[in-house]
Structures are given as C-alpha cells and as structure tokens.
Amino acid sequence: MYKLLIVDDEKIVIEGLKSAANWQDHQIEIVGSASDGEEALKEIMSKKPDIVLADIRMPKLNGLDLIKETKNLNLDTVFIIISGYSKFDYAKRAIQLEAIDYLVKPIEVEEIVSSIKNAILKIEKIKTEKGQQKQTQKKQFLKKG
C-alpha cells in the first residue's frame, strides 16, 4: 500500500477526493489531510506519505513551496498538484519541481486515478534507483576492504 496525503483549503474538495474512488483497489491508503501548507508540512514530516495530492493556492504555504520544503527534508514524496487555476506559470513551476501532474479543477476521477498510477510508477523507479545505488556502494566498500 502507498500512503496518500490530501491537501486543500476547501474541506468539500478533501472529502470529495477521499470518496472519489475505492482507493484500496489502487493500492492507496489515505493517511490524512490538511487544509493549509504549514499543517501539510507537519503531516508530511510525521506520516511520511508516498504521494501528496496538493492544492496550489492555500493559506500559509502554497503547494509549490510545500514541494520545496519537502524536498529540503530529503523525502522521496511524490506530488500531484491540483488547482482551480490553469495558469501556465504555475504548471511550469510545478513541473520544474518534479510534480507528477498538474490537474485543473473540476477533476475527473479517471484523471486522478491515472495520476496516482503515474505517481506509483515514479515511486517504484526511485526505490529501484536507490537499491542500485546501495548495491554499487556496497561493491565499492567490499573492494576497498
């Protein structure tokens, strides 16, 4: 199971996303939600979700700054940005910060599920790369010894 955190300043959006799909069918466990960026950062630090579905415009810390702060913590958390704004600047910045997707509200369930599947592929790729790095380091260490 992959852990998902939902972040949006509108409670109705959080509730809608929680009930949008049978998440367990997609190997997803919703570990929590937050209604602003600072609360989200605390949740990320304590629950270490694999995926964060985050609104871009929120009080205290916006979605883009949330990605930056999470990266500073060296977590392998993958982000999907949701927004009511189709501004190119936001989407471009989200992609630069390696967000998996930028979804514009209203969002179809199929879009969310597709993005979640892409996020899972990215998580698996990160795990594989880290495993390969560890193997390489282990081999180098053994050669030295």
PDB file of C-alpha atoms in Angstrom:
ATOM      1  CA  MET A   1       0.000   0.000   0.000  1.00  0.00           C
ATOM      2  CA  TYR A   2       1.105   3.524  -0.801  1.00  0.00           C
ATOM      3  CA  LYS A   3       0.345   6.340   1.627  1.00  0.00           C
ATOM      4  CA  LEU A   4      -1.566   9.369   0.301  1.00  0.00           C
ATOM      5  CA  LEU A   5      -1.991  12.775   1.956  1.00  0.00           C
ATOM      6  CA  ILE A   6      -4.671  15.145   0.609  1.00  0.00           C
ATOM      7  CA  VAL A   7      -4.091  18.893   0.996  1.00  0.00           C
ATOM      8  CA  ASP A   8      -6.661  21.539   0.068  1.00  0.00           C
ATOM      9  CA  ASP A   9      -8.039  24.618   1.799  1.00  0.00           C
ATOM     10  CA  GLU A  10     -11.598  23.574   0.903  1.00  0.00           C
ATOM     11  CA  LYS A  11     -12.984  20.795   3.123  1.00  0.00           C
ATOM     12  CA  ILE A  12     -15.501  19.818   0.422  1.00  0.00           C
ATOM     13  CA  VAL A  13     -12.633  19.132  -2.008  1.00  0.00           C
ATOM     14  CA  ILE A  14     -10.827  16.965   0.579  1.00  0.00           C
ATOM     15  CA  GLU A  15     -13.988  14.970   1.260  1.00  0.00           C
ATOM     16  CA  GLY A  16     -14.671  14.647  -2.468  1.00  0.00           C
ATOM     17  CA  LEU A  17     -11.166  13.341  -3.145  1.00  0.00           C
ATOM     18  CA  LYS A  18     -11.378  10.889  -0.241  1.00  0.00           C
ATOM     19  CA  SER A  19     -14.557   9.378  -1.663  1.00  0.00           C
ATOM     20  CA  ALA A  20     -13.720   9.792  -5.381  1.00  0.00           C
ATOM     21  CA  ALA A  21     -12.508   6.216  -5.786  1.00  0.00           C
ATOM     22  CA  ASN A  22     -12.113   2.986  -3.901  1.00  0.00           C
ATOM     23  CA  TRP A  23      -8.506   3.830  -3.109  1.00  0.00           C
ATOM     24  CA  GLN A  24      -7.614   0.370  -1.770  1.00  0.00           C
ATOM     25  CA  ASP A  25      -8.267  -1.024  -5.271  1.00  0.00           C
ATOM     26  CA  HIS A  26      -5.371   1.192  -6.389  1.00  0.00           C
ATOM     27  CA  GLN A  27      -3.024   0.212  -3.507  1.00  0.00           C
ATOM     28  CA  ILE A  28      -3.664   3.567  -1.781  1.00  0.00           C
ATOM     29  CA  GLU A  29      -4.190   4.250   1.908  1.00  0.00           C
ATOM     30  CA  ILE A  30      -5.269   7.810   2.750  1.00  0.00           C
ATOM     31  CA  VAL A  31      -3.185   8.653   5.818  1.00  0.00           C
ATOM     32  CA  GLY A  32      -4.562  12.114   6.422  1.00  0.00           C
ATOM     33  CA  SER A  33      -5.470  15.529   5.117  1.00  0.00           C
ATOM     34  CA  ALA A  34      -4.546  19.145   5.742  1.00  0.00           C
ATOM     35  CA  SER A  35      -6.212  22.457   4.962  1.00  0.00           C
ATOM     36  CA  ASP A  36      -3.114  24.662   4.679  1.00  0.00           C
ATOM     37  CA  GLY A  37       0.512  24.282   3.679  1.00  0.00           C
ATOM     38  CA  GLU A  38       2.029  24.504   7.162  1.00  0.00           C
ATOM     39  CA  GLU A  39      -0.315  21.834   8.516  1.00  0.00           C
ATOM     40  CA  ALA A  40       0.511  19.729   5.440  1.00  0.00           C
ATOM     41  CA  LEU A  41       4.256  20.010   6.099  1.00  0.00           C
ATOM     42  CA  LYS A  42       3.744  18.768   9.669  1.00  0.00           C
ATOM     43  CA  GLU A  43       1.661  15.856   8.357  1.00  0.00           C
ATOM     44  CA  ILE A  44       4.352  15.037   5.782  1.00  0.00           C
ATOM     45  CA  MET A  45       7.047  15.024   8.463  1.00  0.00           C
ATOM     46  CA  SER A  46       5.059  12.785  10.801  1.00  0.00           C
ATOM     47  CA  LYS A  47       3.301  10.424   8.371  1.00  0.00           C
ATOM     48  CA  LYS A  48       5.837  10.370   5.527  1.00  0.00           C
ATOM     49  CA  PRO A  49       3.301   9.818   2.740  1.00  0.00           C
ATOM     50  CA  ASP A  50       4.462   8.411  -0.592  1.00  0.00           C
ATOM     51  CA  ILE A  51       2.115  10.716  -2.527  1.00  0.00           C
ATOM     52  CA  VAL A  52       0.735  14.163  -1.747  1.00  0.00           C
ATOM     53  CA  LEU A  53      -2.242  15.480  -3.676  1.00  0.00           C
ATOM     54  CA  ALA A  54      -1.964  19.232  -3.003  1.00  0.00           C
ATOM     55  CA  ASP A  55      -3.798  22.382  -3.981  1.00  0.00           C
ATOM     56  CA  ILE A  56      -1.528  25.072  -5.371  1.00  0.00           C
ATOM     57  CA  ARG A  57      -3.114  28.095  -3.643  1.00  0.00           C
ATOM     58  CA  MET A  58      -3.513  27.681   0.096  1.00  0.00           C
ATOM     59  CA  PRO A  59      -3.001  29.780   3.203  1.00  0.00           C
ATOM     60  CA  LYS A  60       0.373  29.938   4.984  1.00  0.00           C
ATOM     61  CA  LEU A  61       2.372  27.852   2.463  1.00  0.00           C
ATOM     62  CA  ASN A  62       1.325  27.299  -1.142  1.00  0.00           C
ATOM     63  CA  GLY A  63       1.608  23.975  -2.965  1.00  0.00           C
ATOM     64  CA  LEU A  64       4.827  24.894  -4.775  1.00  0.00           C
ATOM     65  CA  ASP A  65       6.534  25.989  -1.547  1.00  0.00           C
ATOM     66  CA  LEU A  66       5.285  22.795   0.090  1.00  0.00           C
ATOM     67  CA  ILE A  67       7.097  20.759  -2.575  1.00  0.00           C
ATOM     68  CA  LYS A  68      10.299  22.772  -1.996  1.00  0.00           C
ATOM     69  CA  GLU A  69      10.133  22.365   1.786  1.00  0.00           C
ATOM     70  CA  THR A  70       9.521  18.622   1.445  1.00  0.00           C
ATOM     71  CA  LYS A  71      12.493  18.276  -0.916  1.00  0.00           C
ATOM     72  CA  ASN A  72      14.633  20.076   1.695  1.00  0.00           C
ATOM     73  CA  LEU A  73      13.734  17.245   4.101  1.00  0.00           C
ATOM     74  CA  ASN A  74      15.198  14.719   1.618  1.00  0.00           C
ATOM     75  CA  LEU A  75      11.954  12.755   1.466  1.00  0.00           C
ATOM     76  CA  ASP A  76      11.024  10.796  -1.652  1.00  0.00           C
ATOM     77  CA  THR A  77       7.467  12.120  -1.542  1.00  0.00           C
ATOM     78  CA  VAL A  78       5.829  12.456  -4.958  1.00  0.00           C
ATOM     79  CA  PHE A  79       3.461  15.376  -5.599  1.00  0.00           C
ATOM     80  CA  ILE A  80       0.386  15.811  -7.742  1.00  0.00           C
ATOM     81  CA  ILE A  81      -0.796  19.415  -7.896  1.00  0.00           C
ATOM     82  CA  ILE A  82      -4.487  20.264  -8.129  1.00  0.00           C
ATOM     83  CA  SER A  83      -5.652  23.767  -8.885  1.00  0.00           C
ATOM     84  CA  GLY A  84      -8.548  25.911  -9.904  1.00  0.00           C
ATOM     85  CA  TYR A  85      -6.056  27.899 -11.969  1.00  0.00           C
ATOM     86  CA  SER A  86      -4.855  26.882 -15.397  1.00  0.00           C
ATOM     87  CA  LYS A  87      -2.070  29.494 -15.323  1.00  0.00           C
ATOM     88  CA  PHE A  88       0.893  28.301 -17.344  1.00  0.00           C
ATOM     89  CA  ASP A  89       3.369  29.777 -14.836  1.00  0.00           C
ATOM     90  CA  TYR A  90       2.004  27.564 -12.052  1.00  0.00           C
ATOM     91  CA  ALA A  91       2.077  24.439 -14.195  1.00  0.00           C
ATOM     92  CA  LYS A  92       5.590  25.190 -15.427  1.00  0.00           C
ATOM     93  CA  ARG A  93       6.885  25.737 -11.894  1.00  0.00           C
ATOM     94  CA  ALA A  94       5.198  22.546 -10.666  1.00  0.00           C
ATOM     95  CA  ILE A  95       6.905  20.554 -13.425  1.00  0.00           C
ATOM     96  CA  GLN A  96      10.272  22.165 -12.607  1.00  0.00           C
ATOM     97  CA  LEU A  97       9.775  20.972  -9.024  1.00  0.00           C
ATOM     98  CA  GLU A  98       9.157  17.467 -10.418  1.00  0.00           C
ATOM     99  CA  ALA A  99       5.439  17.254  -9.666  1.00  0.00           C
ATOM    100  CA  ILE A 100       3.976  14.200 -11.390  1.00  0.00           C
ATOM    101  CA  ASP A 101       0.966  16.087 -12.700  1.00  0.00           C
ATOM    102  CA  TYR A 102      -0.915  19.377 -12.649  1.00  0.00           C
ATOM    103  CA  LEU A 103      -4.673  18.795 -12.609  1.00  0.00           C
ATOM    104  CA  VAL A 104      -7.142  21.638 -13.087  1.00  0.00           C
ATOM    105  CA  LYS A 105     -10.421  21.576 -11.137  1.00  0.00           C
ATOM    106  CA  PRO A 106     -13.016  20.257 -11.730  1.00  0.00           C
ATOM    107  CA  ILE A 107     -11.113  16.985 -11.993  1.00  0.00           C
ATOM    108  CA  GLU A 108     -12.484  13.737 -13.380  1.00  0.00           C
ATOM    109  CA  VAL A 109     -11.963  10.626 -11.231  1.00  0.00           C
ATOM    110  CA  GLU A 110     -10.148   8.929 -14.149  1.00  0.00           C
ATOM    111  CA  GLU A 111      -7.637  11.816 -14.242  1.00  0.00           C
ATOM    112  CA  ILE A 112      -6.876  11.446 -10.540  1.00  0.00           C
ATOM    113  CA  VAL A 113      -6.534   7.663 -10.752  1.00  0.00           C
ATOM    114  CA  SER A 114      -4.271   7.971 -13.798  1.00  0.00           C
ATOM    115  CA  SER A 115      -2.047  10.482 -11.961  1.00  0.00           C
ATOM    116  CA  ILE A 116      -1.911   8.230  -8.896  1.00  0.00           C
ATOM    117  CA  LYS A 117      -0.809   5.316 -11.110  1.00  0.00           C
ATOM    118  CA  ASN A 118       1.928   7.522 -12.610  1.00  0.00           C
ATOM    119  CA  ALA A 119       2.990   8.530  -9.090  1.00  0.00           C
ATOM    120  CA  ILE A 120       3.274   4.851  -8.093  1.00  0.00           C
ATOM    121  CA  LEU A 121       5.475   4.185 -11.151  1.00  0.00           C
ATOM    122  CA  LYS A 122       7.711   7.104 -10.119  1.00  0.00           C
ATOM    123  CA  ILE A 123       7.935   5.790  -6.533  1.00  0.00           C
ATOM    124  CA  GLU A 124       8.941   2.347  -7.796  1.00  0.00           C
ATOM    125  CA  LYS A 125      11.572   3.916 -10.065  1.00  0.00           C
ATOM    126  CA  ILE A 126      13.011   5.888  -7.112  1.00  0.00           C
ATOM    127  CA  LYS A 127      13.131   2.717  -4.980  1.00  0.00           C
ATOM    128  CA  THR A 128      14.890   0.800  -7.765  1.00  0.00           C
ATOM    129  CA  GLU A 129      17.461   3.565  -8.274  1.00  0.00           C
ATOM    130  CA  LYS A 130      18.157   3.765  -4.529  1.00  0.00           C
ATOM    131  CA  GLY A 131      18.570  -0.018  -4.386  1.00  0.00           C
ATOM    132  CA  GLN A 132      21.043   0.106  -7.268  1.00  0.00           C
ATOM    133  CA  GLN A 133      22.992   2.913  -5.572  1.00  0.00           C
ATOM    134  CA  LYS A 134      23.229   0.869  -2.372  1.00  0.00           C
ATOM    135  CA  GLN A 135      24.463  -2.167  -4.309  1.00  0.00           C
ATOM    136  CA  THR A 136      27.119  -0.049  -6.041  1.00  0.00           C
ATOM    137  CA  GLN A 137      28.243   1.462  -2.725  1.00  0.00           C
ATOM    138  CA  LYS A 138      28.388  -1.987  -1.138  1.00  0.00           C
ATOM    139  CA  LYS A 139      30.542  -3.340  -4.001  1.00  0.00           C
ATOM    140  CA  GLN A 140      32.888  -0.351  -3.748  1.00  0.00           C
ATOM    141  CA  PHE A 141      33.157  -0.804   0.007  1.00  0.00           C
ATOM    142  CA  LEU A 142      33.945  -4.526  -0.390  1.00  0.00           C
ATOM    143  CA  LYS A 143      36.644  -3.783  -2.986  1.00  0.00           C
ATOM    144  CA  LYS A 144      38.339  -1.347  -0.577  1.00  0.00           C
ATOM    145  CA  GLY A 145      38.191  -3.804   2.295  1.00  0.00           C
TER     146      GLY A 145
END
